[in-house]
Short mmCIF file of C-alpha atoms and ligand atoms in Angstrom, two decimals:
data_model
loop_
_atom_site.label_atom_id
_atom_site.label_comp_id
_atom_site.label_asym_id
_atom_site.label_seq_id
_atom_site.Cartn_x
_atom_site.Cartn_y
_atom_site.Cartn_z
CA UNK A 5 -26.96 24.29 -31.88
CA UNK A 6 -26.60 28.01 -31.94
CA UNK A 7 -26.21 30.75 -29.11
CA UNK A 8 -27.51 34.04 -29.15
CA UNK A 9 -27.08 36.91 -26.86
CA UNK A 10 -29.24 38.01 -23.85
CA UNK A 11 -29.31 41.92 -25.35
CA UNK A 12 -30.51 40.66 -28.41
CA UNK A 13 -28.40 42.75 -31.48
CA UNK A 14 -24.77 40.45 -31.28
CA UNK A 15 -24.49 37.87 -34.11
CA UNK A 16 -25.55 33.96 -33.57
CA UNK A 17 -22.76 31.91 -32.98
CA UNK A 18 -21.47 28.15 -32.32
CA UNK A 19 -20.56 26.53 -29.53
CA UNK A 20 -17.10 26.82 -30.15
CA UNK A 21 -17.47 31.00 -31.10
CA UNK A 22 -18.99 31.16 -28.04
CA UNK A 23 -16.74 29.52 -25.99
CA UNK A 24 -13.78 31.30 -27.56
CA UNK A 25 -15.95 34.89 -27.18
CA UNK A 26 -16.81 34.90 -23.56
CA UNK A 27 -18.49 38.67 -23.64
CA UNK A 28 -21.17 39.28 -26.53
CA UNK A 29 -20.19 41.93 -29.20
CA UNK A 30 -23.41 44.04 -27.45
CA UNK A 31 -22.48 43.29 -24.01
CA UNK A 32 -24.62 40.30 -23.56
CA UNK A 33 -24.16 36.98 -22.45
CA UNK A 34 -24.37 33.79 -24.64
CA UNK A 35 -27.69 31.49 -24.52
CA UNK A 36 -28.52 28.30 -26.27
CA UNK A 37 -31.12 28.83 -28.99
CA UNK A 38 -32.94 26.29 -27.57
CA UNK A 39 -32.09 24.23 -24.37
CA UNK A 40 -32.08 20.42 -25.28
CA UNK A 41 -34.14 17.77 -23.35
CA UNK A 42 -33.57 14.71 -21.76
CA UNK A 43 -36.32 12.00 -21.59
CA UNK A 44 -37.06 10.37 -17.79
CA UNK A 45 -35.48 6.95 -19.69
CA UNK A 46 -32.52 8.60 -20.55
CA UNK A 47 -32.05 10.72 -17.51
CA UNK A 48 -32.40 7.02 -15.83
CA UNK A 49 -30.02 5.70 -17.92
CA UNK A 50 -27.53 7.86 -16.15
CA UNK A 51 -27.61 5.95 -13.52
CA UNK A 52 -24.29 3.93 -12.34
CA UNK A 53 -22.53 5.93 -15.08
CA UNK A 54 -19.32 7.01 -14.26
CA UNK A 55 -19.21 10.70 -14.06
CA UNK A 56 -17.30 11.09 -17.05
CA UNK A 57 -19.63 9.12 -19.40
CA UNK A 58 -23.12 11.37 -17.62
CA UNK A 59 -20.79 14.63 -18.81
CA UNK A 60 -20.83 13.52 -22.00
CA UNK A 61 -24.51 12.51 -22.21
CA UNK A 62 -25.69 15.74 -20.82
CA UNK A 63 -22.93 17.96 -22.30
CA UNK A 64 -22.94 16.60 -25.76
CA UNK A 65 -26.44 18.10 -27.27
CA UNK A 66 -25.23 21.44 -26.95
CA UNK A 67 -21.54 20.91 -28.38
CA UNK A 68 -22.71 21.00 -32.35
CA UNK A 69 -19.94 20.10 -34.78
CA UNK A 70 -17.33 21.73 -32.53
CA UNK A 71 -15.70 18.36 -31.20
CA UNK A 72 -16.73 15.15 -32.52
CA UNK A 73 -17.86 12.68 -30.37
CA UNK A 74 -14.09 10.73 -29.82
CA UNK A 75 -12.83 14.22 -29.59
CA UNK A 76 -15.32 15.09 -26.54
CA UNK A 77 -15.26 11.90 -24.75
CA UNK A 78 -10.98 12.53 -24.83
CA UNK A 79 -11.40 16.33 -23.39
CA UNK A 80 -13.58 15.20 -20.76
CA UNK A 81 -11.55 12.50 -19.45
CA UNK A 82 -8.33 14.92 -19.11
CA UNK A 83 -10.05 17.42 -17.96
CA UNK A 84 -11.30 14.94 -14.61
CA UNK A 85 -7.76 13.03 -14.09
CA UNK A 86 -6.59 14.93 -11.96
CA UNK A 87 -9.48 14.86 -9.49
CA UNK A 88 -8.47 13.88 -6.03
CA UNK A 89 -11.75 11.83 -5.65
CA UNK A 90 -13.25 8.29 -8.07
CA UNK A 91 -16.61 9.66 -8.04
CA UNK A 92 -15.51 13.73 -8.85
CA UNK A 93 -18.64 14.83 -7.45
CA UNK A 94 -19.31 12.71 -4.26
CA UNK A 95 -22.18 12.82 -1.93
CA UNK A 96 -22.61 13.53 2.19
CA UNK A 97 -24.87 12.98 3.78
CA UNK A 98 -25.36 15.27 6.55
CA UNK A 99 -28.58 14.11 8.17
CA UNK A 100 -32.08 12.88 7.29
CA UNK A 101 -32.77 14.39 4.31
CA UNK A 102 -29.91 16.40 3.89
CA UNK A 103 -26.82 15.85 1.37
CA UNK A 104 -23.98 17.74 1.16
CA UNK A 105 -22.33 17.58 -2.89
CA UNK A 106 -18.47 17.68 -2.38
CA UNK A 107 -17.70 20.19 -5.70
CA UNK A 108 -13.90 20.58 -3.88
CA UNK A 109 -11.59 17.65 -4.87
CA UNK A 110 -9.75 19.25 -7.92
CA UNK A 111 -6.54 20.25 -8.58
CA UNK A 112 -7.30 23.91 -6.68
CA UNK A 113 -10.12 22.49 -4.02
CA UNK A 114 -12.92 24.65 -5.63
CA UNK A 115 -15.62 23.92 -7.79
CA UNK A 116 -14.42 26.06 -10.24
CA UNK A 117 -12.24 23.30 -11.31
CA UNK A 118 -15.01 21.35 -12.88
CA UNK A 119 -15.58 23.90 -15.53
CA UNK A 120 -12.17 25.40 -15.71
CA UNK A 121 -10.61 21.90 -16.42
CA UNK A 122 -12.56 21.62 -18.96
CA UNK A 123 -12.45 25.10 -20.65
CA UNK A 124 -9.00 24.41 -20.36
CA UNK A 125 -9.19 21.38 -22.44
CA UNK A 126 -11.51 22.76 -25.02
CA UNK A 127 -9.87 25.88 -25.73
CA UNK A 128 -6.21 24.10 -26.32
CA UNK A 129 -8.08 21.84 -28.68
CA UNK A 130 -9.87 24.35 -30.71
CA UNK A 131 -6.64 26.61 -30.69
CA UNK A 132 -4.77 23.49 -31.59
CA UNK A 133 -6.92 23.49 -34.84
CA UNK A 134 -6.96 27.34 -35.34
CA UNK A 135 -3.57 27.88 -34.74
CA UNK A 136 -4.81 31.33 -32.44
CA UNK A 137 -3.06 32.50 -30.15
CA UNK A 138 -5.07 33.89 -27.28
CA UNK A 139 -4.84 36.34 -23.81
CA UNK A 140 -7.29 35.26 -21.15
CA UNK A 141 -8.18 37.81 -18.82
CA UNK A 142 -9.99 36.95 -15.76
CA UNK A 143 -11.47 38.52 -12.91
CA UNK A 144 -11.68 36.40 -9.78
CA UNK A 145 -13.26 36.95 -6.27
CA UNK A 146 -10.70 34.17 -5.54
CA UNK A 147 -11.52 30.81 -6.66
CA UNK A 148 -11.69 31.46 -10.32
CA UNK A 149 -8.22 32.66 -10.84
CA UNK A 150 -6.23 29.95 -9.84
CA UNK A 151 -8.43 27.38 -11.01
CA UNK A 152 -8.11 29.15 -14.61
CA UNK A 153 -4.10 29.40 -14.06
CA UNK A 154 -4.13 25.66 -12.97
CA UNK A 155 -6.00 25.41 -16.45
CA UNK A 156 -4.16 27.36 -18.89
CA UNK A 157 -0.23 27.45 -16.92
CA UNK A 158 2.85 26.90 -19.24
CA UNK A 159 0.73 26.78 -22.52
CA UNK A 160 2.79 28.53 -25.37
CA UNK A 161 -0.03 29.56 -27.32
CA UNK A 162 -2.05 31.77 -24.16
CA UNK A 163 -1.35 34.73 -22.16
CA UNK A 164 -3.35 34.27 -18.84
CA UNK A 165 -4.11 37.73 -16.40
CA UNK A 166 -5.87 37.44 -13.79
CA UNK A 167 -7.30 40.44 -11.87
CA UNK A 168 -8.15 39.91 -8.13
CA UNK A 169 -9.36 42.47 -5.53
CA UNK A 170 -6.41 43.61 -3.50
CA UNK A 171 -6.45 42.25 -0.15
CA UNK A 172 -10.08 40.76 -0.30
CA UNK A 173 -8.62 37.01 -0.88
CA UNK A 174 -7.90 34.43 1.07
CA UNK A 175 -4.38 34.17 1.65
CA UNK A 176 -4.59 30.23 0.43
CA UNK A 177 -6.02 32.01 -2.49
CA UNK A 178 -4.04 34.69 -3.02
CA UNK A 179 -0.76 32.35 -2.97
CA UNK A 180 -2.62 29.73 -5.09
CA UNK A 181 -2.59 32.71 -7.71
CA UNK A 182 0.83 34.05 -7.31
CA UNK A 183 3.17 31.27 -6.75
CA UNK A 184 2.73 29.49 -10.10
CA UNK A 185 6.61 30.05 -11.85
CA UNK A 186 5.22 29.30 -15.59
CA UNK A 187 5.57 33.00 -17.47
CA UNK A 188 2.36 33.01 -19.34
CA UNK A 189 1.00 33.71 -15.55
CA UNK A 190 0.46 36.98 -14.75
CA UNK A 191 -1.60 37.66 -11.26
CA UNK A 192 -2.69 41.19 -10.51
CA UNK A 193 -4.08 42.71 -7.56
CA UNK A 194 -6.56 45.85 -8.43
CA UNK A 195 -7.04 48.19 -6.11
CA UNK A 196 -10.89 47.72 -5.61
CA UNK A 197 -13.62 45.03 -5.34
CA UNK A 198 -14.71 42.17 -7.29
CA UNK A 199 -17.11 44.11 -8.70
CA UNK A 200 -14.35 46.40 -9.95
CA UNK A 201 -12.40 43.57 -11.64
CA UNK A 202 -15.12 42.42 -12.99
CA UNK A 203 -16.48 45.75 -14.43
CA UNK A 204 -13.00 46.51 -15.61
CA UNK A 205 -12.85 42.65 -17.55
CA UNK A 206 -15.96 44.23 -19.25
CA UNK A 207 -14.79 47.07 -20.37
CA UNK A 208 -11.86 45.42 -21.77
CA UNK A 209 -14.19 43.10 -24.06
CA UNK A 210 -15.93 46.50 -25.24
CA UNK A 211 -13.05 47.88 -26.07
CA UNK A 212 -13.12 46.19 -29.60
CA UNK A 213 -9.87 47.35 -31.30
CA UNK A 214 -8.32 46.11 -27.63
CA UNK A 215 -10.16 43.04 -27.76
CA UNK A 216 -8.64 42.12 -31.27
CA UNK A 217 -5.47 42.84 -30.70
CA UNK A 218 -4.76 40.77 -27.98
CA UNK A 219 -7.21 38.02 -29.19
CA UNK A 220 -9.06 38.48 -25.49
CA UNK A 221 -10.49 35.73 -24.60
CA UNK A 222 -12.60 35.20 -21.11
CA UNK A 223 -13.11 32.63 -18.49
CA UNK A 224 -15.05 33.80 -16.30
CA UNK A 225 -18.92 32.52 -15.54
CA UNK A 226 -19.77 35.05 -18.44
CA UNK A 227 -18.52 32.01 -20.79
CA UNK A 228 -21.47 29.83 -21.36
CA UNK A 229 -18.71 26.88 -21.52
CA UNK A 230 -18.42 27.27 -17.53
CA UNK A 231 -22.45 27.20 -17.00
CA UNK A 232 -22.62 24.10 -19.50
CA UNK A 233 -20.03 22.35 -17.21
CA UNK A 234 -21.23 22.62 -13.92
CA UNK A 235 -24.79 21.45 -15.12
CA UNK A 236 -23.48 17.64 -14.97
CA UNK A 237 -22.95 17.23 -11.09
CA UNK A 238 -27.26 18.48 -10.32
CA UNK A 239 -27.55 15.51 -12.92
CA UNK A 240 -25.38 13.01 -11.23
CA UNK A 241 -26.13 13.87 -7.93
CA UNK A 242 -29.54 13.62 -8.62
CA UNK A 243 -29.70 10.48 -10.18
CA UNK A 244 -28.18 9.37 -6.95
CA UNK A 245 -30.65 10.14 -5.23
CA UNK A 246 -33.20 8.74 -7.15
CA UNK A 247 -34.27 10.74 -9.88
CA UNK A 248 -35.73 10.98 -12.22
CA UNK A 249 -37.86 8.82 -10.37
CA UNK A 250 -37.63 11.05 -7.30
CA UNK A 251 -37.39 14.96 -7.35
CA UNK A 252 -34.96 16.66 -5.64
CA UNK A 253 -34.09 19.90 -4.32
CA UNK A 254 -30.83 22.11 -4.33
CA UNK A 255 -29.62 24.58 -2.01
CA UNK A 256 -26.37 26.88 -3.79
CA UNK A 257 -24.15 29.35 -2.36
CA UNK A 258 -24.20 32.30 -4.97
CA UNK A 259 -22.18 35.36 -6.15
CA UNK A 260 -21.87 35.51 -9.64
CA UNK A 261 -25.03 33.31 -10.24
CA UNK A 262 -23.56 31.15 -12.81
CA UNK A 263 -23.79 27.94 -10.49
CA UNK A 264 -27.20 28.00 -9.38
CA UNK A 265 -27.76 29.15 -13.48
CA UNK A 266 -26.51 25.78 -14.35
CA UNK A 267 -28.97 23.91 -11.86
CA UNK A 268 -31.98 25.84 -13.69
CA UNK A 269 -30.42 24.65 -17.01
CA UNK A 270 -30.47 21.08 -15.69
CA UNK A 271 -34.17 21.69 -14.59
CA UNK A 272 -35.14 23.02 -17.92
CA UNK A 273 -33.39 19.99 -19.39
CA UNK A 274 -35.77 17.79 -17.98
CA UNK A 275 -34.43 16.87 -14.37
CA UNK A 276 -36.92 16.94 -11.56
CA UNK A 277 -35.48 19.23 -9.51
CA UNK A 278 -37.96 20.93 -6.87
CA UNK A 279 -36.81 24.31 -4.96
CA UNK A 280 -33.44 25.83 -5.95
CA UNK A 281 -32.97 27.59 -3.57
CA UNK A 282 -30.12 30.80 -3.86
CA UNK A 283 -27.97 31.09 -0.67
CA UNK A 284 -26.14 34.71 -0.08
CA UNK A 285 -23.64 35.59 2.48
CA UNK A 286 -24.35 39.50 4.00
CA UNK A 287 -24.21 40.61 0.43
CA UNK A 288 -27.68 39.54 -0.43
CA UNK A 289 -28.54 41.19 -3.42
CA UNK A 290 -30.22 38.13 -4.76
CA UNK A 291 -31.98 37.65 -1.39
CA UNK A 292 -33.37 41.51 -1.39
CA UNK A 293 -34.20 41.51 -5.14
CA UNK A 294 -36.41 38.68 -5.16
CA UNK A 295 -38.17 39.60 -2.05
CA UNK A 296 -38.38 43.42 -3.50
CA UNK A 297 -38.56 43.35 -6.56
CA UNK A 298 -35.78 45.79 -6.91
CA UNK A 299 -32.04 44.66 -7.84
CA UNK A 300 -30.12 47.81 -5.90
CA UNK A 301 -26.27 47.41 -5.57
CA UNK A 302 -25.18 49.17 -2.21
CA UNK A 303 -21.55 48.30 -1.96
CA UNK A 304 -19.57 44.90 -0.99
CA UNK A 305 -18.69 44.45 2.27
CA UNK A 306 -16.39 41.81 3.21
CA UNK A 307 -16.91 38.67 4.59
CA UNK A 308 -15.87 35.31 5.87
CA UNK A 309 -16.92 33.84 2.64
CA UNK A 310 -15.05 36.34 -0.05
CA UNK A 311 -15.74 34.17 -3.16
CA UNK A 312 -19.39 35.43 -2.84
CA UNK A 313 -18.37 39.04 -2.02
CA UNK A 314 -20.49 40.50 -5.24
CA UNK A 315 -23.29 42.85 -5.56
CA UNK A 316 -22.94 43.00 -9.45
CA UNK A 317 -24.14 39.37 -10.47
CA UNK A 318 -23.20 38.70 -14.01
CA UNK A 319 -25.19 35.41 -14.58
CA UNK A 320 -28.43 36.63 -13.60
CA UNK A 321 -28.40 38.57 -16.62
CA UNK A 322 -29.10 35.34 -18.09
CA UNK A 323 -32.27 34.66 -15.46
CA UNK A 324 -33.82 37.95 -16.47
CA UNK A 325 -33.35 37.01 -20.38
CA UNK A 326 -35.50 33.86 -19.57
CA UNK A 327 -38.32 35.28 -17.48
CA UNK A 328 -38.46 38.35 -19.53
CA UNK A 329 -39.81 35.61 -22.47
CA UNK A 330 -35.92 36.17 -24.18
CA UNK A 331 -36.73 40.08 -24.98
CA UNK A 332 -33.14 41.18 -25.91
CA UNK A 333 -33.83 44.54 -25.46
CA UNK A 334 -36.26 44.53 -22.14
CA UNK A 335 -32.91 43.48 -20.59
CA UNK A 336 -30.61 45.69 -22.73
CA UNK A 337 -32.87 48.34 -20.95
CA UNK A 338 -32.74 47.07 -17.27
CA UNK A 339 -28.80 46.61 -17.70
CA UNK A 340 -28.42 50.51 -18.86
CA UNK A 341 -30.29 51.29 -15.48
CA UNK A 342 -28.41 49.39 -13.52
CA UNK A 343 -24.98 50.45 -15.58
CA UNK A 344 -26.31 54.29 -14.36
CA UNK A 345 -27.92 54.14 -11.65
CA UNK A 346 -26.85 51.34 -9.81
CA UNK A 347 -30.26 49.44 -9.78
CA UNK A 348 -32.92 48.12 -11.65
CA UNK A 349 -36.78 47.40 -10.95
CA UNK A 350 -37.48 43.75 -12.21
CA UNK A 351 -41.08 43.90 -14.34
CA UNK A 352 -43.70 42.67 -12.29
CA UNK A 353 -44.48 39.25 -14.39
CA UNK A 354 -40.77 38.70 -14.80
CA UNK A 355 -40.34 38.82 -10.51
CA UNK A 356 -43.20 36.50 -10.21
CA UNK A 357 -41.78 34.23 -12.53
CA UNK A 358 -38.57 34.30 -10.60
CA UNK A 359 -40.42 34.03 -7.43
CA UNK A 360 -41.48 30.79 -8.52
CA UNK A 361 -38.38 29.40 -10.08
CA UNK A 362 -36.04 30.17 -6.92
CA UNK A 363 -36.27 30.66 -3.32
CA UNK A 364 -33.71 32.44 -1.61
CA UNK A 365 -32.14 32.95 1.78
CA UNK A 366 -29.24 34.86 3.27
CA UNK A 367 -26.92 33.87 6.05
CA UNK A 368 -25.12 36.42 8.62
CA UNK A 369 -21.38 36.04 10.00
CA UNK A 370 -22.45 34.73 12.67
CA UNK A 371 -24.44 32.50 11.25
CA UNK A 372 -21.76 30.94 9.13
CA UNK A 373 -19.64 30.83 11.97
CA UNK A 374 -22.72 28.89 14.36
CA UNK A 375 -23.43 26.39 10.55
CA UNK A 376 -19.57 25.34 10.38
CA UNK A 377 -19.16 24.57 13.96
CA UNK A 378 -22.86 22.65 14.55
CA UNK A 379 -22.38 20.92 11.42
CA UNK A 380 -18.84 19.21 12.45
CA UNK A 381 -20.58 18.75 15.84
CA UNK A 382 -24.00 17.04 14.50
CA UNK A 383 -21.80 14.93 11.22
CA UNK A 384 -18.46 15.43 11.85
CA UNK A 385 -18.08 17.15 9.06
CA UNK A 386 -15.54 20.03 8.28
CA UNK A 387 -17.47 22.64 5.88
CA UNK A 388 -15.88 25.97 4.40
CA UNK A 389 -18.11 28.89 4.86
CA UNK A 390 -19.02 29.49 1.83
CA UNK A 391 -20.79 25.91 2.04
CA UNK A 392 -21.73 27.08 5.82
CA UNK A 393 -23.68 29.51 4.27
CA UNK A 394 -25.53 27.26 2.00
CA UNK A 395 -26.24 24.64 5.02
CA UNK A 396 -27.57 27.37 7.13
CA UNK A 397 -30.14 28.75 4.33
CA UNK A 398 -31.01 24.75 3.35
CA UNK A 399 -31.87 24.21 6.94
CA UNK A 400 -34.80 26.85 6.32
CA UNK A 401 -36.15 25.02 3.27
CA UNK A 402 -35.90 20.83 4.36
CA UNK A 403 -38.79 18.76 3.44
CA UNK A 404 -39.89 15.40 2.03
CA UNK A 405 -37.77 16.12 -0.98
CA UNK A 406 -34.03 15.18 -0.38
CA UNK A 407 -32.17 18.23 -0.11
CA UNK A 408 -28.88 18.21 -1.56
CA UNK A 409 -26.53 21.92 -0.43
CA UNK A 410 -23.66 22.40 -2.54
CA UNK A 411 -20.51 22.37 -1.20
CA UNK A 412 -18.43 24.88 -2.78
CA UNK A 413 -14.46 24.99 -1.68
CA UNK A 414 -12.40 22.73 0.69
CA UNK A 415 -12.09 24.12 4.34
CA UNK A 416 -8.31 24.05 4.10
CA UNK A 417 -8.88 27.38 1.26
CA UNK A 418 -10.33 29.33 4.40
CA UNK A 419 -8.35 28.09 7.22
CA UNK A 420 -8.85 31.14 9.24
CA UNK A 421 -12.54 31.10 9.50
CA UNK A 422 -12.39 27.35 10.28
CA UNK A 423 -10.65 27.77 13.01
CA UNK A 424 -12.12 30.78 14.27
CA UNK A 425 -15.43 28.32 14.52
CA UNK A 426 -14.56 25.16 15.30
CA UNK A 427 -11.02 25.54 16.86
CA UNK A 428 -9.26 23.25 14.36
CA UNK A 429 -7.45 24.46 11.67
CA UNK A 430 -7.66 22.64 8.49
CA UNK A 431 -4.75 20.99 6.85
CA UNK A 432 -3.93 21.43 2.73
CA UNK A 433 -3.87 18.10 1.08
CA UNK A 434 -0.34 17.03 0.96
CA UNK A 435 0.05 18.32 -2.73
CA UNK A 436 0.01 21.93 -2.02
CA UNK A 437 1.56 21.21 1.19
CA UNK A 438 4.64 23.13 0.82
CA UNK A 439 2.08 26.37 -0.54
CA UNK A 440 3.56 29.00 1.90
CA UNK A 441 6.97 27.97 1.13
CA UNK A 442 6.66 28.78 -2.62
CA UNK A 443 7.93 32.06 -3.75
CA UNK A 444 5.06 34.62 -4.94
CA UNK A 445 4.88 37.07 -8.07
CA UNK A 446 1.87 39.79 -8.36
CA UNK A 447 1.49 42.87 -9.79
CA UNK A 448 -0.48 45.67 -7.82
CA UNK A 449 -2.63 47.57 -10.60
CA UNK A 450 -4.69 50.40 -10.40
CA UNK A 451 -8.57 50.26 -11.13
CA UNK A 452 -8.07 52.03 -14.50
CA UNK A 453 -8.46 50.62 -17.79
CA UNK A 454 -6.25 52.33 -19.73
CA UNK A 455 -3.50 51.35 -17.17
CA UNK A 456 -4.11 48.02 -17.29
CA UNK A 457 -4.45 47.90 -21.34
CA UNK A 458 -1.13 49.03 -21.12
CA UNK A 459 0.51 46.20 -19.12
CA UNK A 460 -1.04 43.37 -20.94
CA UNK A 461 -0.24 44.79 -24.46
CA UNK A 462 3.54 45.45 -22.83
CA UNK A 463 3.62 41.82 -20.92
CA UNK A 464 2.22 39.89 -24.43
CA UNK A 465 4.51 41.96 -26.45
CA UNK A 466 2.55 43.43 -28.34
CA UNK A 467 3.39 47.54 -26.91
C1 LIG B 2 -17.34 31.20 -7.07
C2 LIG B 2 -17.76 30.63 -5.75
C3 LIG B 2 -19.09 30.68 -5.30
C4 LIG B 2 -20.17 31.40 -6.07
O1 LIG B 2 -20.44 30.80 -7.32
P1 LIG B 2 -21.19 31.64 -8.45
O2 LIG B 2 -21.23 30.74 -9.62
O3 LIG B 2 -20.36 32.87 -8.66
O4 LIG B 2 -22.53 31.98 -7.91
C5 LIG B 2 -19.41 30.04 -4.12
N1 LIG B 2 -18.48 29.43 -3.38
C6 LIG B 2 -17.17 29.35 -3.76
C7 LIG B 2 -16.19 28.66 -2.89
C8 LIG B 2 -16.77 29.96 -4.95
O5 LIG B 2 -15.48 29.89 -5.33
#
């Protein structure tokens, strides 16, 4: 299995170059060739599978020679030990029709654990055989970071930065990210936006004589490793449900797009899957582009649910490739507009084909409050707001199809909000219990390149 780039010109690589190359050499993102199908009889055969034995089924077509089959089956089951939860991925149900995936009992209560884990995993292995050593840099509206330092903390053989909007963080999350002691941790808070740290990440991976020196390496939903990941829990979920007998629908609270990206993967592999339907917080991009037709950026603006604070959404760089029939350089084009002048106008054939591959939905402050306090009311269940925000926009789109919202981050990562709606304040799990007690290290950068060029090549030795 190869992977190619969504601008078209960057050379074909493996699953493991891929993984280990985050950014394309052109400034694209890495595709499958081809995305592998599953057959009804073997999508039924997932079910009563463990969820460790469906990752490997469903992750294991697009691995190639890059871990043999032992190998894979050994990542996968270190990478979900430390899961708080037997089933990883369990279901809610929330009321008739409605499910509510629990994506929030790792090691750092976000989903981002299920890929980071196993990035985590996969990248010691394959430097293991190389002998590399490697920096990760990562950008982070919140949840990424310390899932990728719970990942990659006290390795001797990686350098992990991660760059996270000053201020804009929960401060769960922010102490999540700066109280780790190990010192190949290095948390940095940029002055700017998410959309900052993630331009700046960017930069740093087209900055090719940078990039080689330091061996960068990225983790952030721009790795196809993370997308690949988080397509096994629309499989097991679904299988729960009833599929492939049964079709399903999925409701996903989005920022970066590289979630919801994995639930059209698991579509395209073959699972029944009915709406997918995109759920954004007051930064609706997604919301506005697919009703208009145009994708115009017009500044973050902060909200209850920060992890989705993102107007510049990396991963549907990767939607556009597919709709635009994989033309490399249609979307080469539409990314210079949008690099210039801060928006693009998705071809008319492309939005239709969007139109009918995704719905979409936004939810307001206040609705996210209203969601987290009528959902503990109507199920007793405690719901973060970023998963508020998905329940709210699901609501809109229930039908005879089971509808099964995403639920992205424990309520204890956003105790604030919680509170604010419901009046109780959420408790950590008794491992991070002693959190605000733990002593914190950051570094407050400026949102300049060359600035921050400086302090990794000084902090890896390398100045
Ligand atoms: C990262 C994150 C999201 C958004 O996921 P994307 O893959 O960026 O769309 C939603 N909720 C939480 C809690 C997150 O951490």
């Amino acid at each position: 299995m190869n992977y190619l780039s969504t601008r078209g010109t960057a050379p074909e690589l493996t699953f493991g170059e891929a993984m280990m190359t985050g950014l394309a050499r052109d400034g694209g993102l890495y595709l499958p060739a081809s995305i592998p199908v599953m057959t009804p009889e073997e999508i039924a055969a997932l079910a009563g599978l463990g969820y460790e034995d469906v990752a490997f089924r469903v992750m294991r077509p697009f691995i190639g020679d890059t871990f043999t089959d032992d190998e894979f089956r050994g990542l996968i089951a270190r990478a979900y030990q430390g899961f708080n939860h037997a089933a990883r991925a369990p279901l809610k149900q929330l009321a008739a029709n409605h499910f509510l995936l629990e994506l929030f009992h790792g090691p750092t209560l976000a989903f981002k654990d299920f890929a980071m884990q196993l990035i985590g995993q996969m990248m010691q292995a394959a430097l293991a055989k190389s002998g590399n050593r490697i920096t990760i840099v990562g950008a982070t509206s919140g949840d990424t970071g310390s899932a990728a330092i719970e990942a990659f903390r006290g390795l001797s053989n990686v350098d992990v930065f991660i760059l996270f909007p000053h201020g804009r963080v929960s401060e769960v999350q922010r102490r999540q990210m700066t109280t780790p002691a190990e010192s190949n941790v290095h948390a940095l808070a940029l002055d700017g936006d998410f959309d900052d740290c993630q331009a700046r990440l960017k930069d740093m991976f087209n900055h090719f004589e940078f990039r080689d020196t330091v061996g960068l390496a990225g983790v952030n939903s721009i790795n196809w490793a993370r997308v690949l990941a988080q397509v096994v829990y629309y499989f097991t979920s679904a299988v729960a449900l009833g599929a492939p007998h049964r079709k399903v629908s999925f409701t996903v609270p989005t920022g970066n797009f590289g979630d919801i990206f994995a639930g059209w993967i698991a579509r395209a592999m073959g699972l029944p899957i009915d709406q997918l339907v995109i759920a954004t917080n007051q930064n609706d991009i997604l919301d506005r582009a697919l009703r208009s037709g145009d994708y115009a950026t017009d500044g973050v603006r902060r909200s209850i649910s920060p992890s989705m604070d993102i107007q510049v959404s990396s991963n549907f760089e990767r939607a556009l490739f597919e709709v635009l029939g994989r033309d490399g350089a249609a979307v080469a084009s539409l990314m210079d507009d949008l690099k210039t002048t801060g928006s693009f106008r998705i071809p008319q054939g492309a939005l239709e084909t969007l139109r009918a591959t995704f719905a979409s939905g936004r939810c307001s402050e206040d609705e996210t409050l209203a969601t987290i306090q009528r959902t503990l009311a109507q199920s007793g269940e405690l719901i973060c707001p970023h998963s508020a925000v998905a329940v709210h926009v699901a609501e809109s789109h229930l039908g005879a199809t089971p509808m099964i919202t995403l639920a992205t981050a424990h309520p204890a990562k956003f105790p604030d909000a919680v509170e604010r709606a419901t009046g109780i304040r959420p408790a950590l799990p008794p491992r991070m219990a002693d959190l605000f007690d733990r002593e914190e290290r950051v570094t407050r950068v400026p949102n300049d390149l060359a600035a921050l060029e400086t302090l990794i090549l000084e902090r890896t030795g390398r100045a």
